[in-house]
PDB file of C-alpha atoms in Angstrom:
ATOM      1  CA  UNK A   1       0.000   0.000   0.000  1.00  0.00           C
ATOM      2  CA  UNK A   2       1.447   3.365  -1.055  1.00  0.00           C
ATOM      3  CA  UNK A   3      -0.464   6.330   0.335  1.00  0.00           C
ATOM      4  CA  UNK A   4       1.804   9.013  -1.150  1.00  0.00           C
ATOM      5  CA  UNK A   5      -0.338  11.947  -2.271  1.00  0.00           C
ATOM      6  CA  UNK A   6      -3.366  10.822  -0.225  1.00  0.00           C
ATOM      7  CA  UNK A   7      -4.757  12.576   2.828  1.00  0.00           C
ATOM      8  CA  UNK A   8      -5.347  11.126   6.255  1.00  0.00           C
ATOM      9  CA  UNK A   9      -8.379  12.376   8.152  1.00  0.00           C
ATOM     10  CA  UNK A  10      -8.293  11.860  11.914  1.00  0.00           C
ATOM     11  CA  UNK A  11     -11.222   9.939  13.360  1.00  0.00           C
ATOM     12  CA  UNK A  12     -13.042  11.403  16.393  1.00  0.00           C
ATOM     13  CA  UNK A  13     -11.555   8.718  18.676  1.00  0.00           C
ATOM     14  CA  UNK A  14      -7.990   9.860  17.889  1.00  0.00           C
ATOM     15  CA  UNK A  15      -6.180   9.516  21.196  1.00  0.00           C
ATOM     16  CA  UNK A  16      -3.329  11.908  20.432  1.00  0.00           C
ATOM     17  CA  UNK A  17      -4.416  15.539  20.891  1.00  0.00           C
ATOM     18  CA  UNK A  18      -1.673  16.735  18.516  1.00  0.00           C
ATOM     19  CA  UNK A  19      -3.600  15.041  15.711  1.00  0.00           C
ATOM     20  CA  UNK A  20      -7.173  15.780  16.816  1.00  0.00           C
ATOM     21  CA  UNK A  21      -9.278  16.693  13.746  1.00  0.00           C
ATOM     22  CA  UNK A  22      -6.126  16.718  11.621  1.00  0.00           C
ATOM     23  CA  UNK A  23      -5.951  16.480   7.866  1.00  0.00           C
ATOM     24  CA  UNK A  24      -2.523  15.215   6.789  1.00  0.00           C
ATOM     25  CA  UNK A  25      -1.036  15.024   3.308  1.00  0.00           C
ATOM     26  CA  UNK A  26       1.160  11.937   2.983  1.00  0.00           C
ATOM     27  CA  UNK A  27       4.254  13.125   1.133  1.00  0.00           C
ATOM     28  CA  UNK A  28       6.169   9.868   1.178  1.00  0.00           C
ATOM     29  CA  UNK A  29       5.187   6.286   2.018  1.00  0.00           C
ATOM     30  CA  UNK A  30       7.154   3.079   1.662  1.00  0.00           C
ATOM     31  CA  UNK A  31       7.729  -0.194   3.509  1.00  0.00           C
ATOM     32  CA  UNK A  32      10.165   1.692   5.795  1.00  0.00           C
ATOM     33  CA  UNK A  33       7.573   4.216   6.982  1.00  0.00           C
ATOM     34  CA  UNK A  34       5.733   7.393   6.058  1.00  0.00           C
ATOM     35  CA  UNK A  35       6.114  11.159   6.239  1.00  0.00           C
ATOM     36  CA  UNK A  36       3.268  13.656   6.107  1.00  0.00           C
ATOM     37  CA  UNK A  37       2.309  17.245   6.850  1.00  0.00           C
ATOM     38  CA  UNK A  38      -0.647  18.436   8.915  1.00  0.00           C
ATOM     39  CA  UNK A  39      -2.585  20.869   6.742  1.00  0.00           C
ATOM     40  CA  UNK A  40      -4.990  22.468   9.204  1.00  0.00           C
ATOM     41  CA  UNK A  41      -3.094  23.528  12.329  1.00  0.00           C
ATOM     42  CA  UNK A  42      -2.055  27.184  11.982  1.00  0.00           C
ATOM     43  CA  UNK A  43       0.660  28.523  14.257  1.00  0.00           C
ATOM     44  CA  UNK A  44      -1.005  31.481  15.976  1.00  0.00           C
ATOM     45  CA  UNK A  45       1.020  34.661  16.073  1.00  0.00           C
ATOM     46  CA  UNK A  46       3.646  33.484  13.571  1.00  0.00           C
ATOM     47  CA  UNK A  47       3.430  35.281  10.252  1.00  0.00           C
ATOM     48  CA  UNK A  48       5.394  34.369   7.139  1.00  0.00           C
ATOM     49  CA  UNK A  49       6.746  37.925   6.896  1.00  0.00           C
ATOM     50  CA  UNK A  50       8.153  37.646  10.441  1.00  0.00           C
ATOM     51  CA  UNK A  51       9.697  34.275   9.640  1.00  0.00           C
ATOM     52  CA  UNK A  52      11.357  35.785   6.555  1.00  0.00           C
ATOM     53  CA  UNK A  53      12.753  38.638   8.669  1.00  0.00           C
ATOM     54  CA  UNK A  54      14.130  36.177  11.237  1.00  0.00           C
ATOM     55  CA  UNK A  55      15.851  34.287   8.413  1.00  0.00           C
ATOM     56  CA  UNK A  56      17.250  37.571   6.993  1.00  0.00           C
ATOM     57  CA  UNK A  57      15.199  37.596   3.783  1.00  0.00           C
ATOM     58  CA  UNK A  58      14.078  40.944   2.426  1.00  0.00           C
ATOM     59  CA  UNK A  59      10.433  40.983   1.461  1.00  0.00           C
ATOM     60  CA  UNK A  60       9.522  42.881  -1.672  1.00  0.00           C
ATOM     61  CA  UNK A  61       6.199  44.654  -2.139  1.00  0.00           C
ATOM     62  CA  UNK A  62       4.954  41.894  -4.430  1.00  0.00           C
ATOM     63  CA  UNK A  63       5.426  39.152  -1.822  1.00  0.00           C
ATOM     64  CA  UNK A  64       2.167  37.419  -1.014  1.00  0.00           C
ATOM     65  CA  UNK A  65       1.194  36.078   2.396  1.00  0.00           C
ATOM     66  CA  UNK A  66       1.921  32.409   2.957  1.00  0.00           C
ATOM     67  CA  UNK A  67       0.159  30.553   5.790  1.00  0.00           C
ATOM     68  CA  UNK A  68       2.480  29.148   8.481  1.00  0.00           C
ATOM     69  CA  UNK A  69       1.325  25.833   9.927  1.00  0.00           C
ATOM     70  CA  UNK A  70       2.286  23.222  12.504  1.00  0.00           C
ATOM     71  CA  UNK A  71       3.311  20.407  10.163  1.00  0.00           C
ATOM     72  CA  UNK A  72       3.690  17.795  12.886  1.00  0.00           C
ATOM     73  CA  UNK A  73       5.492  16.931  16.104  1.00  0.00           C
ATOM     74  CA  UNK A  74       8.760  15.684  14.542  1.00  0.00           C
ATOM     75  CA  UNK A  75      11.620  18.192  14.091  1.00  0.00           C
ATOM     76  CA  UNK A  76       9.435  21.228  14.808  1.00  0.00           C
ATOM     77  CA  UNK A  77      12.342  23.592  14.115  1.00  0.00           C
ATOM     78  CA  UNK A  78      12.636  22.328  10.553  1.00  0.00           C
ATOM     79  CA  UNK A  79      10.724  24.155   7.806  1.00  0.00           C
ATOM     80  CA  UNK A  80       9.000  22.726   4.759  1.00  0.00           C
ATOM     81  CA  UNK A  81       7.249  24.541   1.944  1.00  0.00           C
ATOM     82  CA  UNK A  82       4.462  22.515   0.380  1.00  0.00           C
ATOM     83  CA  UNK A  83       3.544  24.054  -2.934  1.00  0.00           C
ATOM     84  CA  UNK A  84       1.950  23.696  -6.327  1.00  0.00           C
ATOM     85  CA  UNK A  85       4.115  21.960  -8.918  1.00  0.00           C
ATOM     86  CA  UNK A  86       4.490  25.074 -11.107  1.00  0.00           C
ATOM     87  CA  UNK A  87       7.848  25.805  -9.445  1.00  0.00           C
ATOM     88  CA  UNK A  88      10.738  23.647  -8.336  1.00  0.00           C
ATOM     89  CA  UNK A  89      14.289  23.814  -7.117  1.00  0.00           C
ATOM     90  CA  UNK A  90      16.186  21.129  -9.056  1.00  0.00           C
ATOM     91  CA  UNK A  91      18.323  20.456  -5.983  1.00  0.00           C
ATOM     92  CA  UNK A  92      15.711  20.668  -3.256  1.00  0.00           C
ATOM     93  CA  UNK A  93      12.165  19.939  -4.394  1.00  0.00           C
ATOM     94  CA  UNK A  94      10.692  16.512  -3.811  1.00  0.00           C
ATOM     95  CA  UNK A  95       7.715  15.772  -6.066  1.00  0.00           C
ATOM     96  CA  UNK A  96       4.613  14.661  -4.148  1.00  0.00           C
ATOM     97  CA  UNK A  97       1.983  12.519  -5.862  1.00  0.00           C
ATOM     98  CA  UNK A  98      -1.006  14.512  -7.052  1.00  0.00           C
ATOM     99  CA  UNK A  99       0.839  17.502  -8.494  1.00  0.00           C
ATOM    100  CA  UNK A 100       2.587  19.014  -5.473  1.00  0.00           C
ATOM    101  CA  UNK A 101       6.144  19.849  -4.546  1.00  0.00           C
ATOM    102  CA  UNK A 102       7.878  19.820  -1.182  1.00  0.00           C
ATOM    103  CA  UNK A 103      10.901  22.089  -0.884  1.00  0.00           C
ATOM    104  CA  UNK A 104      13.220  22.370   2.096  1.00  0.00           C
ATOM    105  CA  UNK A 105      15.859  24.687   0.638  1.00  0.00           C
ATOM    106  CA  UNK A 106      15.945  28.423   1.240  1.00  0.00           C
ATOM    107  CA  UNK A 107      15.612  29.106  -2.494  1.00  0.00           C
ATOM    108  CA  UNK A 108      11.828  28.815  -2.257  1.00  0.00           C
ATOM    109  CA  UNK A 109      11.750  31.332   0.608  1.00  0.00           C
ATOM    110  CA  UNK A 110      13.822  33.765  -1.437  1.00  0.00           C
ATOM    111  CA  UNK A 111      11.475  33.375  -4.399  1.00  0.00           C
ATOM    112  CA  UNK A 112       8.347  33.819  -2.269  1.00  0.00           C
ATOM    113  CA  UNK A 113       9.845  36.890  -0.563  1.00  0.00           C
ATOM    114  CA  UNK A 114      10.405  38.396  -4.018  1.00  0.00           C
ATOM    115  CA  UNK A 115       6.831  37.677  -5.117  1.00  0.00           C
ATOM    116  CA  UNK A 116       7.856  34.816  -7.388  1.00  0.00           C
ATOM    117  CA  UNK A 117       7.949  31.070  -6.916  1.00  0.00           C
ATOM    118  CA  UNK A 118       4.990  28.718  -6.710  1.00  0.00           C
ATOM    119  CA  UNK A 119       1.470  30.083  -7.129  1.00  0.00           C
ATOM    120  CA  UNK A 120       0.235  28.205  -4.067  1.00  0.00           C
ATOM    121  CA  UNK A 121       2.279  27.499  -0.949  1.00  0.00           C
ATOM    122  CA  UNK A 122       2.119  26.617   2.732  1.00  0.00           C
ATOM    123  CA  UNK A 123       5.015  26.981   5.166  1.00  0.00           C
ATOM    124  CA  UNK A 124       5.048  24.146   7.699  1.00  0.00           C
ATOM    125  CA  UNK A 125       7.216  23.683  10.765  1.00  0.00           C
ATOM    126  CA  UNK A 126       7.745  20.046  11.718  1.00  0.00           C
ATOM    127  CA  UNK A 127       6.253  16.931  10.188  1.00  0.00           C
ATOM    128  CA  UNK A 128       4.386  13.764  11.075  1.00  0.00           C
ATOM    129  CA  UNK A 129       6.353  10.543  10.794  1.00  0.00           C
ATOM    130  CA  UNK A 130       5.588   6.862  11.111  1.00  0.00           C
ATOM    131  CA  UNK A 131       7.974   3.919  11.364  1.00  0.00           C
ATOM    132  CA  UNK A 132       7.718   0.638   9.498  1.00  0.00           C
ATOM    133  CA  UNK A 133       4.133  -0.659   9.615  1.00  0.00           C
ATOM    134  CA  UNK A 134       3.038   1.997  12.143  1.00  0.00           C
ATOM    135  CA  UNK A 135       0.713   3.941   9.831  1.00  0.00           C
ATOM    136  CA  UNK A 136      -0.825   0.759   8.455  1.00  0.00           C
ATOM    137  CA  UNK A 137      -1.546  -0.324  12.043  1.00  0.00           C
ATOM    138  CA  UNK A 138      -3.168   3.008  12.881  1.00  0.00           C
ATOM    139  CA  UNK A 139      -5.378   2.777   9.781  1.00  0.00           C
ATOM    140  CA  UNK A 140      -6.364  -0.812  10.683  1.00  0.00           C
ATOM    141  CA  UNK A 141      -7.209   0.422  14.203  1.00  0.00           C
ATOM    142  CA  UNK A 142      -9.554   3.018  12.622  1.00  0.00           C
ATOM    143  CA  UNK A 143      -7.531   6.043  13.752  1.00  0.00           C
ATOM    144  CA  UNK A 144      -7.534   7.482  10.215  1.00  0.00           C
ATOM    145  CA  UNK A 145      -9.678   7.612   7.103  1.00  0.00           C
ATOM    146  CA  UNK A 146      -7.793   7.769   3.798  1.00  0.00           C
ATOM    147  CA  UNK A 147      -9.012  10.203   1.148  1.00  0.00           C
ATOM    148  CA  UNK A 148      -8.035  11.965  -2.028  1.00  0.00           C
ATOM    149  CA  UNK A 149      -6.058  15.203  -1.820  1.00  0.00           C
ATOM    150  CA  UNK A 150      -7.353  18.248  -3.680  1.00  0.00           C
ATOM    151  CA  UNK A 151      -5.537  21.579  -4.141  1.00  0.00           C
ATOM    152  CA  UNK A 152      -8.560  23.587  -2.991  1.00  0.00           C
ATOM    153  CA  UNK A 153      -8.521  21.680   0.306  1.00  0.00           C
ATOM    154  CA  UNK A 154      -4.746  21.744   0.781  1.00  0.00           C
ATOM    155  CA  UNK A 155      -4.182  25.420   0.006  1.00  0.00           C
ATOM    156  CA  UNK A 156      -7.452  26.786   1.372  1.00  0.00           C
ATOM    157  CA  UNK A 157      -7.106  29.534   3.959  1.00  0.00           C
ATOM    158  CA  UNK A 158     -10.042  28.121   5.945  1.00  0.00           C
ATOM    159  CA  UNK A 159      -8.054  25.812   8.227  1.00  0.00           C
ATOM    160  CA  UNK A 160     -10.866  25.299  10.739  1.00  0.00           C
ATOM    161  CA  UNK A 161     -13.112  23.782   8.076  1.00  0.00           C
ATOM    162  CA  UNK A 162     -10.596  21.465   6.380  1.00  0.00           C
ATOM    163  CA  UNK A 163     -11.439  18.437   8.530  1.00  0.00           C
ATOM    164  CA  UNK A 164     -15.180  18.760   7.853  1.00  0.00           C
ATOM    165  CA  UNK A 165     -14.586  19.479   4.141  1.00  0.00           C
ATOM    166  CA  UNK A 166     -12.289  16.451   3.790  1.00  0.00           C
ATOM    167  CA  UNK A 167     -14.977  14.237   5.300  1.00  0.00           C
ATOM    168  CA  UNK A 168     -17.691  15.823   3.131  1.00  0.00           C
ATOM    169  CA  UNK A 169     -15.598  15.097   0.015  1.00  0.00           C
ATOM    170  CA  UNK A 170     -15.875  11.423   0.997  1.00  0.00           C
ATOM    171  CA  UNK A 171     -19.629  11.745   1.522  1.00  0.00           C
ATOM    172  CA  UNK A 172     -19.314  11.539   5.325  1.00  0.00           C
ATOM    173  CA  UNK A 173     -21.189  13.723   7.779  1.00  0.00           C
ATOM    174  CA  UNK A 174     -18.933  14.199  10.835  1.00  0.00           C
ATOM    175  CA  UNK A 175     -22.008  14.098  13.102  1.00  0.00           C
ATOM    176  CA  UNK A 176     -22.541  10.417  12.276  1.00  0.00           C
ATOM    177  CA  UNK A 177     -18.971   9.369  13.127  1.00  0.00           C
ATOM    178  CA  UNK A 178     -18.594   7.446  16.347  1.00  0.00           C
ATOM    179  CA  UNK A 179     -15.992   8.438  18.901  1.00  0.00           C
ATOM    180  CA  UNK A 180     -15.279   4.741  19.515  1.00  0.00           C
ATOM    181  CA  UNK A 181     -13.946   2.405  16.887  1.00  0.00           C
ATOM    182  CA  UNK A 182     -14.779  -1.205  16.279  1.00  0.00           C
ATOM    183  CA  UNK A 183     -14.915  -4.041  13.785  1.00  0.00           C
ATOM    184  CA  UNK A 184     -17.844  -6.014  12.499  1.00  0.00           C
TER     185      UNK A 184
END
């Protein structure tokens, strides 16, 4: 099972508060494990322009705002830019299934500060990671639903509604989901 490019939607019974009502894009998945980014947990009080200043980038007037998110609990000091695939750094962009790019080099920050670069982007600090077989076990335990990723969901500014919208895209009303899992 390769879930690269799919989204995970946290079930109501999710026991880990860091992932409560999370929508996660799986960027990489193999037999060794998985890596993903939480798409709907903004970092309050941290603006992209402030982050650029801290990193000594000069913002030009044409720079557009980029949402800054909590990408997950692993390496929270490490930054990732998830973006549309209309831009790439040949040395630092990892393609993500579904037409996305993931860049960890400062070149994307420089481009965004200058008003260039990808048309759509999210800045994420940290990531979600799973070891060998861990994600598959969590899915079997009904911790996550697996859905299709869509750019309008991923890059939407309405973070609070992403969980509900992801469920609705699967035809699921969150009010009918049980907070306790089980098997028939």
